[in-house]
Short mmCIF file of C-alpha atoms in Angstrom, two decimals:
data_model
loop_
_atom_site.label_atom_id
_atom_site.label_comp_id
_atom_site.label_asym_id
_atom_site.label_seq_id
_atom_site.Cartn_x
_atom_site.Cartn_y
_atom_site.Cartn_z
CA UNK A 14 56.02 50.69 -40.01
CA UNK A 15 59.67 50.22 -40.94
CA UNK A 16 59.55 46.49 -40.22
CA UNK A 17 56.37 46.03 -42.25
CA UNK A 18 57.89 47.83 -45.23
CA UNK A 19 61.01 45.70 -44.89
CA UNK A 20 58.96 42.52 -44.92
CA UNK A 21 57.25 43.72 -48.07
CA UNK A 22 60.66 44.25 -49.68
CA UNK A 23 61.65 40.72 -48.71
CA UNK A 24 58.62 39.05 -50.26
CA UNK A 25 60.46 38.40 -53.58
CA UNK A 26 63.16 36.58 -51.58
CA UNK A 27 60.56 34.34 -49.97
CA UNK A 28 58.86 33.76 -53.33
CA UNK A 29 62.06 32.65 -55.12
CA UNK A 30 63.11 30.38 -52.27
CA UNK A 31 59.64 28.97 -51.69
CA UNK A 32 59.15 28.18 -55.37
CA UNK A 33 62.33 26.10 -55.42
CA UNK A 34 61.34 24.28 -52.22
CA UNK A 35 57.83 23.45 -53.48
CA UNK A 36 59.04 22.26 -56.90
CA UNK A 37 61.65 20.02 -55.27
CA UNK A 38 59.18 18.63 -52.73
CA UNK A 39 56.75 17.78 -55.53
CA UNK A 40 59.64 16.39 -57.60
CA UNK A 41 58.81 18.67 -60.51
CA UNK A 42 62.47 19.75 -60.55
CA UNK A 43 65.04 17.33 -59.09
CA UNK A 44 66.85 18.62 -56.00
CA UNK A 45 70.16 17.56 -57.59
CA UNK A 46 69.69 20.36 -60.14
CA UNK A 47 70.42 22.87 -57.37
CA UNK A 48 74.16 22.55 -58.03
CA UNK A 49 73.77 23.64 -61.65
CA UNK A 50 71.76 26.70 -60.59
CA UNK A 51 74.29 27.48 -57.84
CA UNK A 52 77.20 27.26 -60.30
CA UNK A 53 75.39 29.61 -62.68
CA UNK A 54 74.96 32.16 -59.89
CA UNK A 55 78.53 31.80 -58.56
CA UNK A 56 80.36 31.73 -61.89
CA UNK A 57 78.27 34.10 -64.00
CA UNK A 58 75.29 36.00 -62.59
CA UNK A 59 76.83 37.32 -59.35
CA UNK A 60 80.04 38.52 -61.10
CA UNK A 61 77.91 40.39 -63.66
CA UNK A 62 75.92 42.00 -60.86
CA UNK A 63 79.05 43.06 -58.96
CA UNK A 64 80.90 44.45 -61.97
CA UNK A 65 78.05 46.65 -63.15
CA UNK A 66 77.25 48.08 -59.72
CA UNK A 67 80.85 48.70 -58.69
CA UNK A 68 81.73 50.31 -62.02
CA UNK A 69 78.79 52.71 -61.74
CA UNK A 70 79.41 53.67 -58.10
CA UNK A 71 81.08 56.83 -56.77
CA UNK A 72 83.93 55.11 -54.96
CA UNK A 73 85.29 58.32 -53.45
CA UNK A 74 82.00 59.14 -51.75
CA UNK A 75 81.51 55.60 -50.49
CA UNK A 76 84.84 54.95 -48.76
CA UNK A 77 84.91 56.26 -45.19
CA UNK A 78 88.27 54.82 -44.24
CA UNK A 79 87.84 55.09 -40.47
CA UNK A 80 84.51 53.30 -40.66
CA UNK A 81 85.84 50.62 -43.00
CA UNK A 82 88.96 50.13 -40.87
CA UNK A 83 86.74 49.61 -37.84
CA UNK A 84 84.62 47.10 -39.69
CA UNK A 85 87.73 45.27 -40.94
CA UNK A 86 89.06 45.08 -37.37
CA UNK A 87 85.69 43.76 -36.20
CA UNK A 88 85.70 41.11 -38.92
CA UNK A 89 89.28 40.07 -38.09
CA UNK A 90 88.39 39.66 -34.41
CA UNK A 91 85.23 37.72 -35.36
CA UNK A 92 87.25 35.42 -37.65
CA UNK A 93 89.57 34.64 -34.75
CA UNK A 94 86.68 33.94 -32.37
CA UNK A 95 84.76 31.69 -34.78
CA UNK A 96 87.91 29.89 -35.95
CA UNK A 97 89.04 29.10 -32.40
CA UNK A 98 85.53 28.01 -31.43
CA UNK A 99 85.33 25.70 -34.45
CA UNK A 100 88.66 24.11 -33.61
CA UNK A 101 87.66 23.74 -29.95
CA UNK A 102 84.45 21.97 -31.01
CA UNK A 103 86.46 19.36 -32.90
CA UNK A 104 86.44 20.69 -36.48
CA UNK A 105 89.86 19.85 -37.92
CA UNK A 106 89.25 20.09 -41.68
CA UNK A 107 90.47 23.57 -42.80
CA UNK A 108 87.61 23.85 -45.29
CA UNK A 109 85.14 23.12 -42.49
CA UNK A 110 86.67 25.87 -40.34
CA UNK A 111 86.61 28.30 -43.29
CA UNK A 112 82.96 27.49 -43.95
CA UNK A 113 82.03 28.25 -40.34
CA UNK A 114 84.00 31.49 -40.40
CA UNK A 115 82.12 32.54 -43.50
CA UNK A 116 78.82 31.66 -41.81
CA UNK A 117 79.62 33.74 -38.74
CA UNK A 118 81.37 36.74 -40.28
CA UNK A 119 80.12 37.36 -43.82
CA UNK A 120 76.73 39.01 -44.27
CA UNK A 121 73.91 38.73 -46.78
CA UNK A 122 74.22 41.97 -48.72
CA UNK A 123 72.58 41.61 -52.13
CA UNK A 124 69.61 39.49 -51.01
CA UNK A 125 68.88 40.95 -47.58
CA UNK A 126 70.77 44.14 -46.76
CA UNK A 127 69.84 46.02 -49.95
CA UNK A 128 66.05 45.97 -49.38
CA UNK A 129 66.54 46.74 -45.69
CA UNK A 130 68.73 49.78 -46.41
CA UNK A 131 66.41 51.05 -49.10
CA UNK A 132 63.54 50.79 -46.64
CA UNK A 133 65.29 52.35 -43.63
CA UNK A 134 67.66 54.87 -45.23
CA UNK A 135 66.33 55.21 -48.77
CA UNK A 136 69.76 54.28 -50.16
CA UNK A 137 71.79 51.07 -50.35
CA UNK A 138 75.07 52.76 -51.32
CA UNK A 139 76.76 52.31 -47.88
CA UNK A 140 76.61 48.55 -48.41
CA UNK A 141 78.99 48.47 -51.37
CA UNK A 142 82.27 49.21 -49.48
CA UNK A 143 81.51 46.34 -47.11
CA UNK A 144 80.56 44.18 -50.08
CA UNK A 145 83.93 44.94 -51.69
CA UNK A 146 85.73 44.10 -48.45
CA UNK A 147 83.84 40.81 -48.22
CA UNK A 148 84.54 39.78 -51.80
CA UNK A 149 88.12 41.03 -52.13
CA UNK A 150 89.35 40.02 -48.66
CA UNK A 151 87.11 37.58 -46.77
CA UNK A 152 85.94 35.62 -49.79
CA UNK A 153 89.48 35.53 -51.16
CA UNK A 154 90.69 33.85 -47.98
CA UNK A 155 87.81 31.37 -47.98
CA UNK A 156 88.22 30.53 -51.67
CA UNK A 157 91.97 30.01 -51.19
CA UNK A 158 91.33 27.54 -48.37
CA UNK A 159 88.63 25.77 -50.37
CA UNK A 160 90.80 25.51 -53.47
CA UNK A 161 93.75 24.27 -51.42
CA UNK A 162 91.53 21.67 -49.76
CA UNK A 163 90.24 20.47 -53.12
CA UNK A 164 93.82 20.23 -54.38
CA UNK A 165 94.66 18.12 -51.34
CA UNK A 166 91.74 15.80 -52.07
CA UNK A 167 92.83 15.40 -55.69
CA UNK A 168 96.40 14.78 -54.63
CA UNK A 169 95.30 12.17 -52.10
CA UNK A 170 93.21 10.47 -54.77
CA UNK A 171 96.08 10.30 -57.24
CA UNK A 172 98.55 9.21 -54.56
CA UNK A 173 96.35 6.47 -53.14
CA UNK A 174 98.58 3.48 -52.60
CA UNK A 175 101.75 5.55 -53.11
CA UNK A 176 102.39 6.91 -49.63
CA UNK A 177 106.13 7.12 -50.20
CA UNK A 178 105.60 9.51 -53.12
CA UNK A 179 103.32 11.73 -51.03
CA UNK A 180 105.83 11.81 -48.18
CA UNK A 181 108.64 12.78 -50.53
CA UNK A 182 106.75 15.72 -51.97
CA UNK A 183 104.96 17.04 -48.86
CA UNK A 184 107.03 20.21 -48.44
CA UNK A 185 107.31 21.31 -52.05
CA UNK A 186 103.93 19.92 -53.06
CA UNK A 187 102.09 21.87 -50.37
CA UNK A 188 103.76 25.10 -51.44
CA UNK A 189 102.87 24.54 -55.07
CA UNK A 190 99.29 23.64 -54.21
CA UNK A 191 99.00 26.78 -52.07
CA UNK A 192 100.30 28.92 -54.92
CA UNK A 193 97.84 27.29 -57.30
CA UNK A 194 95.03 27.77 -54.80
CA UNK A 195 95.76 31.48 -54.36
CA UNK A 196 96.05 31.86 -58.12
CA UNK A 197 92.76 30.05 -58.63
CA UNK A 198 91.03 32.23 -56.04
CA UNK A 199 92.36 35.43 -57.65
CA UNK A 200 91.11 34.33 -61.05
CA UNK A 201 87.61 33.28 -60.03
CA UNK A 202 84.90 35.27 -61.84
CA UNK A 203 83.73 36.71 -58.51
CA UNK A 204 87.08 38.32 -57.66
CA UNK A 205 87.90 39.27 -61.25
CA UNK A 206 84.59 41.08 -61.61
CA UNK A 207 85.16 43.17 -58.48
CA UNK A 208 88.74 44.06 -59.38
CA UNK A 209 87.76 44.93 -62.94
CA UNK A 210 84.92 47.13 -61.74
CA UNK A 211 87.20 49.02 -59.33
CA UNK A 212 89.99 49.42 -61.89
CA UNK A 213 87.76 50.66 -64.72
CA UNK A 214 85.98 52.97 -62.29
CA UNK A 215 89.25 54.49 -61.06
CA UNK A 216 90.72 55.06 -64.53
CA UNK A 217 87.36 56.32 -65.84
CA UNK A 218 87.53 54.00 -68.81
CA UNK A 219 84.16 54.12 -70.60
CA UNK A 220 82.33 50.83 -71.00
CA UNK A 221 79.72 50.71 -73.79
CA UNK A 222 76.19 51.02 -72.49
CA UNK A 223 75.13 47.89 -74.36
CA UNK A 224 77.75 45.93 -72.39
CA UNK A 225 76.60 47.37 -69.05
CA UNK A 226 73.00 46.64 -69.97
CA UNK A 227 73.98 43.04 -70.70
CA UNK A 228 75.71 42.70 -67.33
CA UNK A 229 72.69 44.23 -65.61
CA UNK A 230 70.32 41.86 -67.38
CA UNK A 231 72.29 38.80 -66.26
CA UNK A 232 73.10 40.26 -62.84
CA UNK A 233 69.43 40.77 -62.05
CA UNK A 234 69.03 36.99 -62.15
CA UNK A 235 71.69 36.38 -59.48
CA UNK A 236 69.43 36.76 -56.45
CA UNK A 237 66.43 34.71 -57.63
CA UNK A 238 68.59 31.93 -59.12
CA UNK A 239 70.69 31.55 -55.96
CA UNK A 240 67.56 31.55 -53.81
CA UNK A 241 65.86 29.09 -56.15
CA UNK A 242 68.89 26.78 -55.90
CA UNK A 243 68.76 26.98 -52.12
CA UNK A 244 65.04 26.22 -52.16
CA UNK A 245 65.60 23.22 -54.43
CA UNK A 246 68.23 21.80 -52.12
CA UNK A 247 66.22 22.27 -48.95
CA UNK A 248 63.03 21.10 -50.65
CA UNK A 249 64.71 17.81 -51.43
CA UNK A 250 66.45 17.60 -48.05
CA UNK A 251 63.80 18.99 -45.75
CA UNK A 252 64.49 21.35 -42.85
CA UNK A 253 63.92 20.12 -39.31
CA UNK A 254 63.74 23.05 -36.90
CA UNK A 255 63.55 20.70 -33.93
CA UNK A 256 66.74 19.06 -35.09
CA UNK A 257 68.75 22.29 -34.93
CA UNK A 258 72.14 21.45 -33.48
CA UNK A 259 74.04 23.35 -30.80
CA UNK A 260 76.60 24.33 -33.39
CA UNK A 261 73.91 25.88 -35.59
CA UNK A 262 72.45 27.76 -32.62
CA UNK A 263 75.88 29.08 -31.63
CA UNK A 264 76.74 30.25 -35.15
CA UNK A 265 73.34 31.88 -35.67
CA UNK A 266 73.49 33.61 -32.27
CA UNK A 267 76.96 34.94 -33.02
CA UNK A 268 75.96 36.09 -36.51
CA UNK A 269 72.70 37.81 -35.57
CA UNK A 270 73.62 39.14 -32.11
CA UNK A 271 77.31 38.77 -31.32
CA UNK A 272 78.72 40.18 -34.55
CA UNK A 273 76.62 43.40 -34.63
CA UNK A 274 77.33 44.05 -30.93
CA UNK A 275 81.01 43.48 -31.61
CA UNK A 276 80.83 45.96 -34.51
CA UNK A 277 79.21 48.53 -32.23
CA UNK A 278 81.90 48.08 -29.57
CA UNK A 279 84.92 48.04 -31.91
CA UNK A 280 83.81 50.64 -34.46
CA UNK A 281 82.24 53.02 -31.95
CA UNK A 282 84.48 52.46 -28.95
CA UNK A 283 87.92 51.82 -30.47
CA UNK A 284 87.75 53.62 -33.83
CA UNK A 285 85.52 56.52 -32.84
CA UNK A 286 83.00 55.91 -35.60
CA UNK A 287 79.71 57.68 -34.92
CA UNK A 288 76.63 59.10 -36.55
CA UNK A 289 75.15 57.46 -39.60
CA UNK A 290 78.18 55.29 -40.35
CA UNK A 291 77.99 53.54 -36.99
CA UNK A 292 74.32 52.79 -37.67
CA UNK A 293 75.20 51.50 -41.14
CA UNK A 294 77.94 49.18 -39.91
CA UNK A 295 75.96 47.72 -37.00
CA UNK A 296 72.91 47.13 -39.19
CA UNK A 297 75.07 45.54 -41.91
CA UNK A 298 76.67 43.24 -39.33
CA UNK A 299 73.18 42.20 -38.17
CA UNK A 300 72.32 40.82 -41.61
CA UNK A 301 72.09 37.00 -41.88
CA UNK A 302 74.55 34.52 -43.35
CA UNK A 303 74.78 35.02 -47.13
CA UNK A 304 73.46 32.64 -49.79
CA UNK A 305 77.04 32.50 -51.07
CA UNK A 306 77.79 30.14 -48.17
CA UNK A 307 75.50 27.58 -49.75
CA UNK A 308 76.95 28.27 -53.22
CA UNK A 309 80.51 27.77 -51.91
CA UNK A 310 79.50 24.60 -50.08
CA UNK A 311 77.86 23.23 -53.23
CA UNK A 312 80.83 24.08 -55.41
CA UNK A 313 83.46 22.62 -53.07
CA UNK A 314 81.32 19.76 -51.69
CA UNK A 315 81.79 20.60 -48.01
CA UNK A 316 79.09 21.07 -45.37
CA UNK A 317 76.24 21.50 -47.86
CA UNK A 318 73.46 20.58 -45.43
CA UNK A 319 74.94 22.67 -42.61
CA UNK A 320 75.35 25.71 -44.86
CA UNK A 321 71.80 25.44 -46.20
CA UNK A 322 70.39 25.22 -42.67
CA UNK A 323 72.47 28.19 -41.49
CA UNK A 324 71.42 30.39 -44.40
CA UNK A 325 67.72 29.78 -43.84
CA UNK A 326 67.71 29.76 -40.04
CA UNK A 327 69.91 32.84 -39.73
CA UNK A 328 67.62 34.61 -42.19
CA UNK A 329 64.60 33.78 -40.03
CA UNK A 330 66.41 34.91 -36.87
CA UNK A 331 67.59 38.13 -38.51
CA UNK A 332 64.07 38.82 -39.75
CA UNK A 333 62.67 38.43 -36.23
CA UNK A 334 65.36 40.70 -34.77
CA UNK A 335 65.17 43.24 -37.57
CA UNK A 336 62.55 45.50 -35.92
CA UNK A 337 64.81 45.87 -32.88
CA UNK A 338 67.85 46.79 -34.98
CA UNK A 339 65.79 49.19 -37.11
CA UNK A 340 64.46 50.89 -33.97
CA UNK A 341 68.00 51.22 -32.65
CA UNK A 342 69.29 52.60 -35.97
CA UNK A 343 66.43 55.09 -36.22
#
């Protein structure tokens, strides 16, 4: 019953994605347009969604610090595991490692967890603290690495044929690029929207209803546009299930099985989290890789095909495993 209701909640997700895939396959909309849709979601729609929801939330009721500390410790351990595994498999590009960490540790909240929680618990509020942690901590780290990597690419392009100049400025230049990367990550619309929502919520500064309605109107388009962009990309590329690589299998297995089991062990065993919050955290950890992975990959031009495959395949795996996790949580 719970799994059937969950599938019904996820039908809009399948519709938005499938429409993009069909239109791209029939060449009605060019697959290259997926980047424009992804940029719209990353730079505008998702920040509007986050600001409005965070501003309207009861932050005091949502933050169970023991539970969140346990989840943060779980995520830190998972980052270490995925990062070391990526390096051991031969991935040397820092942006490539960061992308794989995001695939294995971050979860699909807005597009997957929300309908699941509404179905199982009747409330999606427990998701927002984890969403804040993802955006303000995990995403900040990933964005910093991506921005630093892009700065390195630009520097290499400008310094092509001038190796002596690059060697002379390696120490200072790297520090400046890192500072610029951190600054750029802190001023992205995604992070600014979350911080603004928290700040205005804490100081109880009233925001005009017409403004909040505008944010809600735009924010409601975040999920379908991101899914449509993903469908466009995969519709043009095609998705070969038989061609799934060992790396994809390992990342999907860790995301859909390893990470939730790790959350259960760390949060329940080490931090003493129990009751409903332990169910919340394990079920959140069992959610698939987020669409934001594809948006980040599109924006920073790194691992686009891998990220698209991981988002879709982890979503299918999570959907198949969902009845088991729901039964456990119930």
